[in-house]
Short mmCIF file of C-alpha atoms and ligand atoms in Angstrom, two decimals:
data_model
loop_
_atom_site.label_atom_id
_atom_site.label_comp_id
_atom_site.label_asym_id
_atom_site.label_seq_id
_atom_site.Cartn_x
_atom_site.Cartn_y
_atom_site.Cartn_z
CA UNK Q 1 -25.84 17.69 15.01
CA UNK Q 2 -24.97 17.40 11.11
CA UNK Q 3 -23.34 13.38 10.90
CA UNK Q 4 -19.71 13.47 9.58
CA UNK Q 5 -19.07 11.60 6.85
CA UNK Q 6 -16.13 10.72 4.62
CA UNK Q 7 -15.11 13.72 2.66
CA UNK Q 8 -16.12 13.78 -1.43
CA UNK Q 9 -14.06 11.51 -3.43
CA UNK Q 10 -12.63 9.00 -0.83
CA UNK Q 11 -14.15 5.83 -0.11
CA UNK Q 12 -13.77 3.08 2.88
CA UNK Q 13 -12.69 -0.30 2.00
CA UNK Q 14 -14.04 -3.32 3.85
CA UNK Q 15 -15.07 -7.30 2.85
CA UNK Q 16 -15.95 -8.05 0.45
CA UNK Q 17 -14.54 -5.56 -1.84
CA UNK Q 18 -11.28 -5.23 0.50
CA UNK Q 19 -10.91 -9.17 -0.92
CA UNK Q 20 -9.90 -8.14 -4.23
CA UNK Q 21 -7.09 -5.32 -3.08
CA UNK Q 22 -5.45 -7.91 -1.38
CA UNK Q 23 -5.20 -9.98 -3.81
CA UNK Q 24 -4.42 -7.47 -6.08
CA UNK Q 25 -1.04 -6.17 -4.15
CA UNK Q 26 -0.62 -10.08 -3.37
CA UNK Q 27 -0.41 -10.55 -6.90
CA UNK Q 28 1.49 -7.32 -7.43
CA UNK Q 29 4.62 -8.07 -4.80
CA UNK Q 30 4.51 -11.72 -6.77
CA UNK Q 31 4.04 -10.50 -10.57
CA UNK Q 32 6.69 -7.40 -10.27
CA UNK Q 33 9.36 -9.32 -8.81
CA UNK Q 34 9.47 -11.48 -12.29
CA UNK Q 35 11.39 -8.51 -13.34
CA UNK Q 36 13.34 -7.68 -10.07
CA UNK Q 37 11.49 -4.48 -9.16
CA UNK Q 38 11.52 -4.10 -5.52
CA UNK Q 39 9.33 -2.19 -3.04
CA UNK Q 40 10.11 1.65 -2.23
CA UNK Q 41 7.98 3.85 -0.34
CA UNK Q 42 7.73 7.39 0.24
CA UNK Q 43 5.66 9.77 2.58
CA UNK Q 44 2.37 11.26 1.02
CA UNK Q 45 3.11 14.61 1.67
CA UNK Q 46 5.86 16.43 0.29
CA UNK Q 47 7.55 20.20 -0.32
CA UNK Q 48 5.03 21.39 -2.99
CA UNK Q 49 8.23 22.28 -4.84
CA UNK Q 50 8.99 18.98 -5.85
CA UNK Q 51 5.54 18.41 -7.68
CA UNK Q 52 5.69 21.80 -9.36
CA UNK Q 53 9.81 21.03 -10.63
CA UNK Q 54 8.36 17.76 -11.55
CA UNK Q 55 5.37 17.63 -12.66
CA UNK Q 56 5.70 21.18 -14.71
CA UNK Q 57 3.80 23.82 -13.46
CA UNK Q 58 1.47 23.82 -16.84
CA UNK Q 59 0.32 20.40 -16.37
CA UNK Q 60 -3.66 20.10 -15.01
CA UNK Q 61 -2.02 18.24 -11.80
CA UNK Q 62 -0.32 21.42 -10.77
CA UNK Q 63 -2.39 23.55 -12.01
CA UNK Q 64 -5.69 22.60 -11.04
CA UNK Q 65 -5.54 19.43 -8.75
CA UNK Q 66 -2.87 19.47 -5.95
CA UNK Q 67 -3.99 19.43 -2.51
CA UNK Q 68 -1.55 22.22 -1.16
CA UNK Q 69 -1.28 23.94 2.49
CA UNK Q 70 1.20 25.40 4.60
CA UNK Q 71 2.38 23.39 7.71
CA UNK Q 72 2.58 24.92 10.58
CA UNK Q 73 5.86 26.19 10.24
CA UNK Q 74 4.60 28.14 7.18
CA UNK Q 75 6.01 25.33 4.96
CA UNK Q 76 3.96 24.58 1.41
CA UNK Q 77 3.20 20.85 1.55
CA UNK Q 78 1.45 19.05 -1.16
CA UNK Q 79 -0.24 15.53 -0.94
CA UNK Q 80 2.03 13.65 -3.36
CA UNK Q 81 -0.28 13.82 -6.38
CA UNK Q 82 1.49 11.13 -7.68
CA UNK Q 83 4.54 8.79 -6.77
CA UNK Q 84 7.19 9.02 -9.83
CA UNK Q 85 8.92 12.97 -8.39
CA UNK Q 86 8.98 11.33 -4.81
CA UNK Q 87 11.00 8.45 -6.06
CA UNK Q 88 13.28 10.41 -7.69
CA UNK Q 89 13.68 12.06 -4.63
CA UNK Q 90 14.54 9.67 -2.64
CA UNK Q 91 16.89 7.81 -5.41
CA UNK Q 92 18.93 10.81 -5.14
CA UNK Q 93 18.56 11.26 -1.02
CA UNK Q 94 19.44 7.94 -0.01
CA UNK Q 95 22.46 7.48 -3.08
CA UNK Q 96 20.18 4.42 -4.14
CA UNK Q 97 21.93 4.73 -7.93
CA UNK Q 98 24.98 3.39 -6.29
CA UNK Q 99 23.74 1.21 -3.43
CA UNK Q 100 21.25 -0.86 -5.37
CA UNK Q 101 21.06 -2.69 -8.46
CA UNK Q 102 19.40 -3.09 -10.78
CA UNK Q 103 17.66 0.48 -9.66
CA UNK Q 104 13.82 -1.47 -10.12
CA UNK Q 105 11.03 0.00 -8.26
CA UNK Q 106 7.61 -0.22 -7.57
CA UNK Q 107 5.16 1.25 -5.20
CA UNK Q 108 1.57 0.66 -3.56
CA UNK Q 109 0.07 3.73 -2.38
CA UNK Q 110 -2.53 6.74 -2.26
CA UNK Q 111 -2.33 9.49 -4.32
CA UNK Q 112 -4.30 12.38 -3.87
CA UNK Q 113 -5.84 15.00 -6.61
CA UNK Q 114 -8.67 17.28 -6.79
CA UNK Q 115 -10.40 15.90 -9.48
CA UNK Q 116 -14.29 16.12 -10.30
CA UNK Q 117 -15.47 12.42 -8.56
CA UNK Q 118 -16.93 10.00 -10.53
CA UNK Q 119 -17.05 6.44 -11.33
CA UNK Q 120 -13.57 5.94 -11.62
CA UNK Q 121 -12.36 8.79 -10.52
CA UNK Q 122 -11.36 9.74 -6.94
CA UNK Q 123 -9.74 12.39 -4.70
CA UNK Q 124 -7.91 9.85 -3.04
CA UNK Q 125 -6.92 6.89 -5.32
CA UNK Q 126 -4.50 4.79 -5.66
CA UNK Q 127 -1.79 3.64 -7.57
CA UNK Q 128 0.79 1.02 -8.04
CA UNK Q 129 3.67 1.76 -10.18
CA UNK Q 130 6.99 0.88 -11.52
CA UNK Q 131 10.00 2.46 -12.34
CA UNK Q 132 13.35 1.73 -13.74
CA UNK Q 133 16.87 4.00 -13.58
CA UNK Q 134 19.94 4.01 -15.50
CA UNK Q 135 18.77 1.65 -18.49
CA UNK Q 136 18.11 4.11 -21.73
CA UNK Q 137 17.49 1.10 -24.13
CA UNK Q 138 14.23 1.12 -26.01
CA UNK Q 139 14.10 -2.39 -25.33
CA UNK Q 140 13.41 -1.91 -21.61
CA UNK Q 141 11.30 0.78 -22.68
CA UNK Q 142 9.24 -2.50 -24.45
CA UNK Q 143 9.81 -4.34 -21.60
CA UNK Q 144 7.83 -2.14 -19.93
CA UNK Q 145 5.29 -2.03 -21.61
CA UNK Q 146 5.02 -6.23 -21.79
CA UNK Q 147 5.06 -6.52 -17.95
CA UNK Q 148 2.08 -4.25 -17.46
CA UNK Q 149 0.53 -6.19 -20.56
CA UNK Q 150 1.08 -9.08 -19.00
CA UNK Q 151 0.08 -8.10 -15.27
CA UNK Q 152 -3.77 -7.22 -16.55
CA UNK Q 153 -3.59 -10.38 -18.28
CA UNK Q 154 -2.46 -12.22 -15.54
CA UNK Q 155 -5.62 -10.62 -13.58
CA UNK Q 156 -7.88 -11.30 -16.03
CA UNK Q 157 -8.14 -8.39 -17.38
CA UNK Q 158 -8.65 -8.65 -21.64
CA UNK Q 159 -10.62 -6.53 -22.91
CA UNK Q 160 -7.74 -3.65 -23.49
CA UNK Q 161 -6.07 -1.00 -26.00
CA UNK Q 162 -2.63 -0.28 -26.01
CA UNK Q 163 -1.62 3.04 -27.05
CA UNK Q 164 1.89 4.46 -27.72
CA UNK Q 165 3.75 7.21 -29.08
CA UNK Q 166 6.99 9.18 -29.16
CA UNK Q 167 7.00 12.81 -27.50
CA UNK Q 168 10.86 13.36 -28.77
CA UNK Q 169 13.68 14.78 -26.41
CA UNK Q 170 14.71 18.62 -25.81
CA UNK Q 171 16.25 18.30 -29.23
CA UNK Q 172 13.49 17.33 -31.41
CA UNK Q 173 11.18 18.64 -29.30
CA UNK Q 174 11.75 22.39 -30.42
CA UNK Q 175 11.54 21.77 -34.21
CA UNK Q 176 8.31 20.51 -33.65
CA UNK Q 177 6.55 22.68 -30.92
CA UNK Q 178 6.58 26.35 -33.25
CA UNK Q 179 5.09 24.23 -35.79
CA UNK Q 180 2.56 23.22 -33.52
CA UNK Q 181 1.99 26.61 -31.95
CA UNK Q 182 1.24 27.64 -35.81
CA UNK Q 183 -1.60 25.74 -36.45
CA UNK Q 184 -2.82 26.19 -33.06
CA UNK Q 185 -2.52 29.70 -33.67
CA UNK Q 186 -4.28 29.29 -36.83
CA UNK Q 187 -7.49 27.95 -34.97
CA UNK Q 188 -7.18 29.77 -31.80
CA UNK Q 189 -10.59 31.43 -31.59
CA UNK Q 190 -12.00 27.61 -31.38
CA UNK Q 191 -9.86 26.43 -28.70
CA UNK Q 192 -11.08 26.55 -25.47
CA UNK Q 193 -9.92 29.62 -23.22
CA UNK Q 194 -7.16 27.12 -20.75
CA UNK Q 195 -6.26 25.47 -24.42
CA UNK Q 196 -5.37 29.24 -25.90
CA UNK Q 197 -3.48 29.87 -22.93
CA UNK Q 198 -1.44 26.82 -23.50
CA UNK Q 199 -0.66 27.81 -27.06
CA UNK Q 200 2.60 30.22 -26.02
CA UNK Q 201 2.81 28.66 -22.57
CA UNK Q 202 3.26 24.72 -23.38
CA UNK Q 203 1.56 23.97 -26.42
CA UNK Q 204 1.97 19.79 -26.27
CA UNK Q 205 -0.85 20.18 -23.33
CA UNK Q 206 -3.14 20.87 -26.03
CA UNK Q 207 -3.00 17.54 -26.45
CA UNK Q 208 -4.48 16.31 -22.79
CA UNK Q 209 -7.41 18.60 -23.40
CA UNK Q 210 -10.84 16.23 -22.78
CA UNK Q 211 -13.07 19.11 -24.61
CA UNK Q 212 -14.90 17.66 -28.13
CA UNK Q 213 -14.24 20.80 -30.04
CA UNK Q 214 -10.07 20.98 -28.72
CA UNK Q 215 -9.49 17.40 -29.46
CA UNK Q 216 -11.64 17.42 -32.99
CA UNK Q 217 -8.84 20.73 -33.59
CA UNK Q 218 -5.75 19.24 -32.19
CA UNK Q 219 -6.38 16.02 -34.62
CA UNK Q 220 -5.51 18.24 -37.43
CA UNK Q 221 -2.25 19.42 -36.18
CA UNK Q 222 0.99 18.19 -37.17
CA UNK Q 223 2.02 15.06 -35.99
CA UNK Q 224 5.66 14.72 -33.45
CA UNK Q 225 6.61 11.61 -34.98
CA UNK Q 226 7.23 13.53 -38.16
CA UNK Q 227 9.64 15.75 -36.09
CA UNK Q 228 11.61 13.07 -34.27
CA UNK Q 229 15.31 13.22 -34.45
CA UNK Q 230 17.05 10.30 -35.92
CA UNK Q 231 17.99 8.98 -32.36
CA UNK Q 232 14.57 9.72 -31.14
CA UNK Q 233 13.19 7.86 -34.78
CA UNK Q 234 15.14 4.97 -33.93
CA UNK Q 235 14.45 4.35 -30.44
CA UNK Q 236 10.80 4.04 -31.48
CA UNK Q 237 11.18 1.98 -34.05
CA UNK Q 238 13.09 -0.37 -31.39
CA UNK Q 239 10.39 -0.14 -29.11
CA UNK Q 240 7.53 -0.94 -31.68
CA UNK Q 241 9.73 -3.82 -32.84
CA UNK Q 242 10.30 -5.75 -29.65
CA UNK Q 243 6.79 -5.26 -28.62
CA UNK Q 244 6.04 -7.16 -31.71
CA UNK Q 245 8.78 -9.59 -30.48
CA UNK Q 246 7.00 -9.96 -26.25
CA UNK Q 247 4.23 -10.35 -28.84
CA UNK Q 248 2.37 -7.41 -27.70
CA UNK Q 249 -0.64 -5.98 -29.49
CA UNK Q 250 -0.27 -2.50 -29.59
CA UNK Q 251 -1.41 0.84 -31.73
CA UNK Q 252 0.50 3.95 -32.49
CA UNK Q 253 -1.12 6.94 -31.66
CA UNK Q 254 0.78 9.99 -32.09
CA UNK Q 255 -1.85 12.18 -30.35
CA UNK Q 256 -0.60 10.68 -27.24
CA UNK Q 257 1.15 12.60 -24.75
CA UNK Q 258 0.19 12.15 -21.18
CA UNK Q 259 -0.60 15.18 -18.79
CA UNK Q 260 2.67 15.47 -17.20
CA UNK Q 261 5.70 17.53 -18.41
CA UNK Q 262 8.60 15.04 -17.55
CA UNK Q 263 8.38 12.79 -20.63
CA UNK Q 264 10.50 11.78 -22.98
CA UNK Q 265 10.43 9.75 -26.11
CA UNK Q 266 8.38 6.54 -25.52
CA UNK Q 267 4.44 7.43 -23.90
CA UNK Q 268 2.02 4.65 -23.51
CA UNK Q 269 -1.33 4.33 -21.95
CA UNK Q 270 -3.39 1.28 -21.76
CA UNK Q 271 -7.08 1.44 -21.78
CA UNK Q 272 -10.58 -0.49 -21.18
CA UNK Q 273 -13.06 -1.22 -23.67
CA UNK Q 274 -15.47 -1.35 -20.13
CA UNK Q 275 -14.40 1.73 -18.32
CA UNK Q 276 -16.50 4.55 -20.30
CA UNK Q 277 -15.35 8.11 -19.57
CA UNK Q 278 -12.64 6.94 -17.43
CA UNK Q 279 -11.15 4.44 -19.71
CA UNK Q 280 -7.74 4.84 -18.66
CA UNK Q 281 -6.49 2.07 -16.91
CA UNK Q 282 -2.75 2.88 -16.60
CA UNK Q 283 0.04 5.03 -18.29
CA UNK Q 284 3.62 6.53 -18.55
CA UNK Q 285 6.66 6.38 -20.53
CA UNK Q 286 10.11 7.62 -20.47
CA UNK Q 287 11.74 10.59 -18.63
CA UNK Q 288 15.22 10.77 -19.12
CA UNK Q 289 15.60 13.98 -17.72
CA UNK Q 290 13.95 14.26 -14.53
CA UNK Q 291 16.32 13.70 -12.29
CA UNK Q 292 18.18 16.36 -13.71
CA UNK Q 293 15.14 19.13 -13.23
CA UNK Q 294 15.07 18.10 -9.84
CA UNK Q 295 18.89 18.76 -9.54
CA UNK Q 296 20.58 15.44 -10.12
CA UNK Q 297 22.89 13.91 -12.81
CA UNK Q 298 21.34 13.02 -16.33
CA UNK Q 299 19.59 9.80 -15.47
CA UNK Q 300 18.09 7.51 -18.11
CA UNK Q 301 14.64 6.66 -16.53
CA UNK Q 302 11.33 4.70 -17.39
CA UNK Q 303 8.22 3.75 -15.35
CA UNK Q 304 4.02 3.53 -15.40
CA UNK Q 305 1.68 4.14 -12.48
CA UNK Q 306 -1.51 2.00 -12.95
CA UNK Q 307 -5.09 3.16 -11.50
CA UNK Q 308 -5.86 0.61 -8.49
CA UNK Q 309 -9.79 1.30 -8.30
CA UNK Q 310 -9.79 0.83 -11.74
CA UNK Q 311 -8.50 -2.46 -12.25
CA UNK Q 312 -10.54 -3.10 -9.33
CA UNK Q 313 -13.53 -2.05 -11.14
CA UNK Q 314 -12.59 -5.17 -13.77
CA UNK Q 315 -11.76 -7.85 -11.02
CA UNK Q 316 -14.66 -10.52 -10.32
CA UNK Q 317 -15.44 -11.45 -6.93
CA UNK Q 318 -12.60 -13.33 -4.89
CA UNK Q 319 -13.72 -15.96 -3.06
CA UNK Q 320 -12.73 -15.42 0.82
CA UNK Q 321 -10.73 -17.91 1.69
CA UNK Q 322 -11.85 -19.87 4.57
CA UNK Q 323 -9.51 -20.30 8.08
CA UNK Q 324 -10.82 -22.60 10.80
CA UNK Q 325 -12.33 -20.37 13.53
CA UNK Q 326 -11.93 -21.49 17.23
CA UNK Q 327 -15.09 -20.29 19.04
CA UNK Q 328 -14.24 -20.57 22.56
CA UNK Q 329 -17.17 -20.80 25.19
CA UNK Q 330 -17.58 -20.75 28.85
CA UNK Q 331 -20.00 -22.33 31.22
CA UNK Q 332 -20.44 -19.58 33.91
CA UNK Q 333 -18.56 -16.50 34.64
CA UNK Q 334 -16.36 -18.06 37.15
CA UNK Q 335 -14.65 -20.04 34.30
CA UNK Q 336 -14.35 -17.04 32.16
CA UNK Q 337 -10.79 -16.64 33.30
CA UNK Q 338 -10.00 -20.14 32.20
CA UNK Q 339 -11.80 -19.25 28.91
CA UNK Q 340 -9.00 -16.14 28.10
CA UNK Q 341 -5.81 -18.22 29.40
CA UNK Q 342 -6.90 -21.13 26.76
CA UNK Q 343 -6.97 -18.00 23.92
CA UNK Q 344 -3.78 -16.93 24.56
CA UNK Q 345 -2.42 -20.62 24.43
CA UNK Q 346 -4.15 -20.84 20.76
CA UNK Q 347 -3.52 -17.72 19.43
CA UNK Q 348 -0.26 -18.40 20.53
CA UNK Q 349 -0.16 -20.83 18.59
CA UNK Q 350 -1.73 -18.95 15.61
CA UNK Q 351 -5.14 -19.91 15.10
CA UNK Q 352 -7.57 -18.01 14.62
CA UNK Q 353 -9.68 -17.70 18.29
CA UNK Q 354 -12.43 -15.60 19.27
CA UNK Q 355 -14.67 -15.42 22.54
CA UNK Q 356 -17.31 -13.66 24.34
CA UNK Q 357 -16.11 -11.65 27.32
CA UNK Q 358 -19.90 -11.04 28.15
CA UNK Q 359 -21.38 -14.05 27.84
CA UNK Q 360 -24.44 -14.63 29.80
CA UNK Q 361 -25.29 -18.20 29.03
CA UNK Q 362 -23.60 -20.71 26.95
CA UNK Q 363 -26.83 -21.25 23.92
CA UNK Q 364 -25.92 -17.49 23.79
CA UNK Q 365 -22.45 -18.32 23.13
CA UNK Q 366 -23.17 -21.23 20.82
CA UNK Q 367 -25.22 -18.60 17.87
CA UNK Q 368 -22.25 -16.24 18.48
CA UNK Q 369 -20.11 -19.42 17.51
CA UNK Q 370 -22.43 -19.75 14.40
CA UNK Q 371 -22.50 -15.86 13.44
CA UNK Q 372 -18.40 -15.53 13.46
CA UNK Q 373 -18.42 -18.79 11.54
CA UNK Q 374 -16.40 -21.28 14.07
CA UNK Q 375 -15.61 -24.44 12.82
CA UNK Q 376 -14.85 -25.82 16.29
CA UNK Q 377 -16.59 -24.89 19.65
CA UNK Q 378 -14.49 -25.44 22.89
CA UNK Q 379 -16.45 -25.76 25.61
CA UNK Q 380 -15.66 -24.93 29.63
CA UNK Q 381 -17.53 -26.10 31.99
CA UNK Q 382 -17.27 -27.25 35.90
CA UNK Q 383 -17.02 -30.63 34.78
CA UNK Q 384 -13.89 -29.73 31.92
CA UNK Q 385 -11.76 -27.97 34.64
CA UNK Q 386 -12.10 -30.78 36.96
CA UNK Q 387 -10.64 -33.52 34.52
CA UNK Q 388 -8.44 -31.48 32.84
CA UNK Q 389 -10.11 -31.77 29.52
CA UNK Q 390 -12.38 -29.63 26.68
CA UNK Q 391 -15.59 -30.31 25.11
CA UNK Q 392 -15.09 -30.22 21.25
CA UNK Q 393 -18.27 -29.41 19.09
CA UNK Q 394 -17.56 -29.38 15.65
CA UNK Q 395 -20.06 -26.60 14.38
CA UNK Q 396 -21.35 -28.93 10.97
CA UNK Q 397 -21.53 -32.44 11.92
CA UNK Q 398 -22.67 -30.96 15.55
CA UNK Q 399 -20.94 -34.05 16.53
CA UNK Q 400 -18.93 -33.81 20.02
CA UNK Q 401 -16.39 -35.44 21.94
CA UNK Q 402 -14.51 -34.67 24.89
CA UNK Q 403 -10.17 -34.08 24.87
CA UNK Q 404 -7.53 -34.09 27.26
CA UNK Q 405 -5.49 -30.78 27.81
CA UNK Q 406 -2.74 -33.12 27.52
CA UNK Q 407 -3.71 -34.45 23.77
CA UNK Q 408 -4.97 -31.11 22.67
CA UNK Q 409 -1.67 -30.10 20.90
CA UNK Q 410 -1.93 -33.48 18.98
CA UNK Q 411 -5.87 -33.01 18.32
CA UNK Q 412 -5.02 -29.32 16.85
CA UNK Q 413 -1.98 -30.79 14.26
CA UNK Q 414 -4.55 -33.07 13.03
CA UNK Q 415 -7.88 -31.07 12.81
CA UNK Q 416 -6.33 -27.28 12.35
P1 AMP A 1 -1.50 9.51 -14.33
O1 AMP A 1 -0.62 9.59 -13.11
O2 AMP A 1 -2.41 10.69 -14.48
O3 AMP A 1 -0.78 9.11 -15.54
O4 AMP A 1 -2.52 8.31 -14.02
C1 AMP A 1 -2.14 6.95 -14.07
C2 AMP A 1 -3.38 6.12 -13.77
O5 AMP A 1 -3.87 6.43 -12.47
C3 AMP A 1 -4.55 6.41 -14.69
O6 AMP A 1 -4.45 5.64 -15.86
C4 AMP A 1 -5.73 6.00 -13.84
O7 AMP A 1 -5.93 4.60 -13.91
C5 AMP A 1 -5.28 6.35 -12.45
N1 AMP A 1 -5.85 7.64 -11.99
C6 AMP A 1 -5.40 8.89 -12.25
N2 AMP A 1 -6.17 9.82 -11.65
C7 AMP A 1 -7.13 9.15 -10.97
C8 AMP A 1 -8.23 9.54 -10.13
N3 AMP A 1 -8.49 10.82 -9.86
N4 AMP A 1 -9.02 8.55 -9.60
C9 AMP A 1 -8.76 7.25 -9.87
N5 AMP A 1 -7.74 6.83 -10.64
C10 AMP A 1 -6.93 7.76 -11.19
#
């Protein structure tokens, strides 16, 4: 029989490298809440609708990578390709704009695309993000940007570029985009085929093309920040001037304009001088209108979804931290009943307690106490039943003594 294995592009998680996700979302849950995001989270699968209203059906995501199917009531169901649609979602579902404030969010979770694997690049990944509703400033927009600054930095994590632009609203937007579809025009012969489609169907996606020959092209073309509307030119002046003031180092890069459709005005991306190919460590920007594609009221809203296995990939080794282990071991198997009731009274208790319910002899027992790492051995035997009492090894000084039952509680306060 062929062996099953885990399907291309997903990956299990166990010690040691499951160490450093913990302490990543540890860190996460404690970092985010600085700036009074709280938790939200939303089912992985969703009506495909939502991704294709949200996303824009032109983007790569929906395009290319969306793992669609029909349920079995003939439903089309999409694996959330990524969080920021769902949230708005819910937002509007549950009336969250008027039961919570401030509307702060962020989210831990898998995300799932069909992407070509590679180092750093999964079909199931994951992502924490954050995003904020109702606050249109392009100081929060700054804000932003500082906390996930500050986040890598608070993991270590130095060796970074930050990158932002302005994409412009549905106002500016259209002065700029036929002067872009001219000098794509121009040059259309060397674009590749998908980036010649693009040119009358949504020309700014030239601009997430990966090919050499599109991107050495697109450089040439006019720039958006010489189309921005005054309102648009002064909210990113705002936003380049209080990063300067969270003392952020940043550069402007008006080439920048993220694969998804929602954006508007402020884009950022942060990236790692150690990730080759998949240098992108994290990205987003504004989307003021979102909420309204999906059918809501006009919504001010601003957020960034951050690659988990890539920050991962920067992390150095976290050092397990150690709990005392109880090993607890039993004479013969007539005590073995004895053995489980004094588990239960310690894990009870919450320590940390393991056993072995097939114990033949008791050296046996003693390397299993070694392999799991005990600290402390309790030992059953005929004699320990009799006068109420447990043999106590401690595992390095191999010292032992004997206990009580009715002193244990105080022996555990002082050696657990
Ligand atoms: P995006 O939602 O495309 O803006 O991606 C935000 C971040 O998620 C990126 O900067 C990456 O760190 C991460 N990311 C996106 N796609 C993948 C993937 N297929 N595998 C691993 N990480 C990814």
């Amino acid at each position: 029989m062929t062996k099953i294995i885990a399907p291309k592009g997903t990956k299990d998680l166990f010690k040691p490298e499951i160490l450093k996700w913990q302490f990543l979302e540890a860190r996460i849950r404690q970092f985010f809440s600085r700036f009074l995001f709280q938790e939200i989270r939303t089912p992985i699968f969703e009506h495909s609708e939502l991704f294709q209203k949200g996303i824009g059906s032109e983007t790569e995501v929906v395009q290319k990578e969306m793992y669609t199917f029909r349920d079995k009531a003939n439903r089309s169901i999409t694996l959330r390709p990524e969080n920021t649609p769902s949230v708005v979602r819910a937002i509007m579902e549950n009336n969250l704009l008027t039961e919570i404030f401030p509307v702060r969010f962020f989210y831990i979770g898998p995300m799932f695309r069909y992407d070509k694997p590679q180092k750093g690049r999964f079909r199931q990944f994951h992502q924490f993000g954050v995003e904020i509703f109702g606050e249109a400033s392009a100081e929060v927009d700054a804000e932003l940007i500082f906390s996930a600054f500050g986040f890598l930095n608070e993991v270590n994590i130095e060796d970074i570029e930050i990158y932002i632009n302005s994409v412009g609203c549905p106002q500016c937007r259209p002065r700029f985009l036929p002067e872009l579809q001219a000098a794509a025009q121009k040059q259309q012969n060397e674009l590749c085929p998908d980036c010649q489609r693009k040119i009358s169907t949504n020309p700014l996606r030239i601009f997430d093309c990966k090919k050499q020959q599109c991107i050495d092209i697109s450089n040439q073309f006019p720039k958006i920040t010489d189309y921005l509307c005054q309102d648009c030119h002064d909210h990113f002046q705002v936003v380049q001037r209080t990063l300067s003031t969270f003392e952020v180092p940043f550069i402007s890069n008006p080439r920048l304009v993220r694969g998804l459709d929602y954006y508007t005005r402020t884009v950022f991306e942060i990236t790692s001088g150690q990730l080759g190919a998949q240098d992108a460590l994290l990205g987003g920007g504004r989307y003021d209108h979102l909420f309204q594609e999906l059918g809501g009221k006009d919504i001010p809203a601003t957020g960034f979804a951050a690659g988990i296995e890539r920050i991962i990939l920067h992390l150095d080794e976290i050092p397990e931290t150690k709990t005392s282990i109880i090993f607890i071991a039993y004479q013969n198997a007539a005590l073995k009943t004895e053995a489980i009731k004094l588990s239960a009274y310690l894990r009870k208790k919450g320590l940390p307690v393991f056993m072995d319910y097939n114990a033949r002899n008791i050296k046996k027992q003693f390397k299993k106490s070694d392999r799991v790492g005990a600290a402390f051995t309790f030992i059953l035997g005929e004699d320990e039943i009799a006068n109420q009492s447990i043999s106590v090894k401690n595992m390095k000084t191999t010292e032992q003594i004997q206990i009580k039952r009715e002193d244990l509680d105080q022996w555990l306060r002082k050696h657990m």
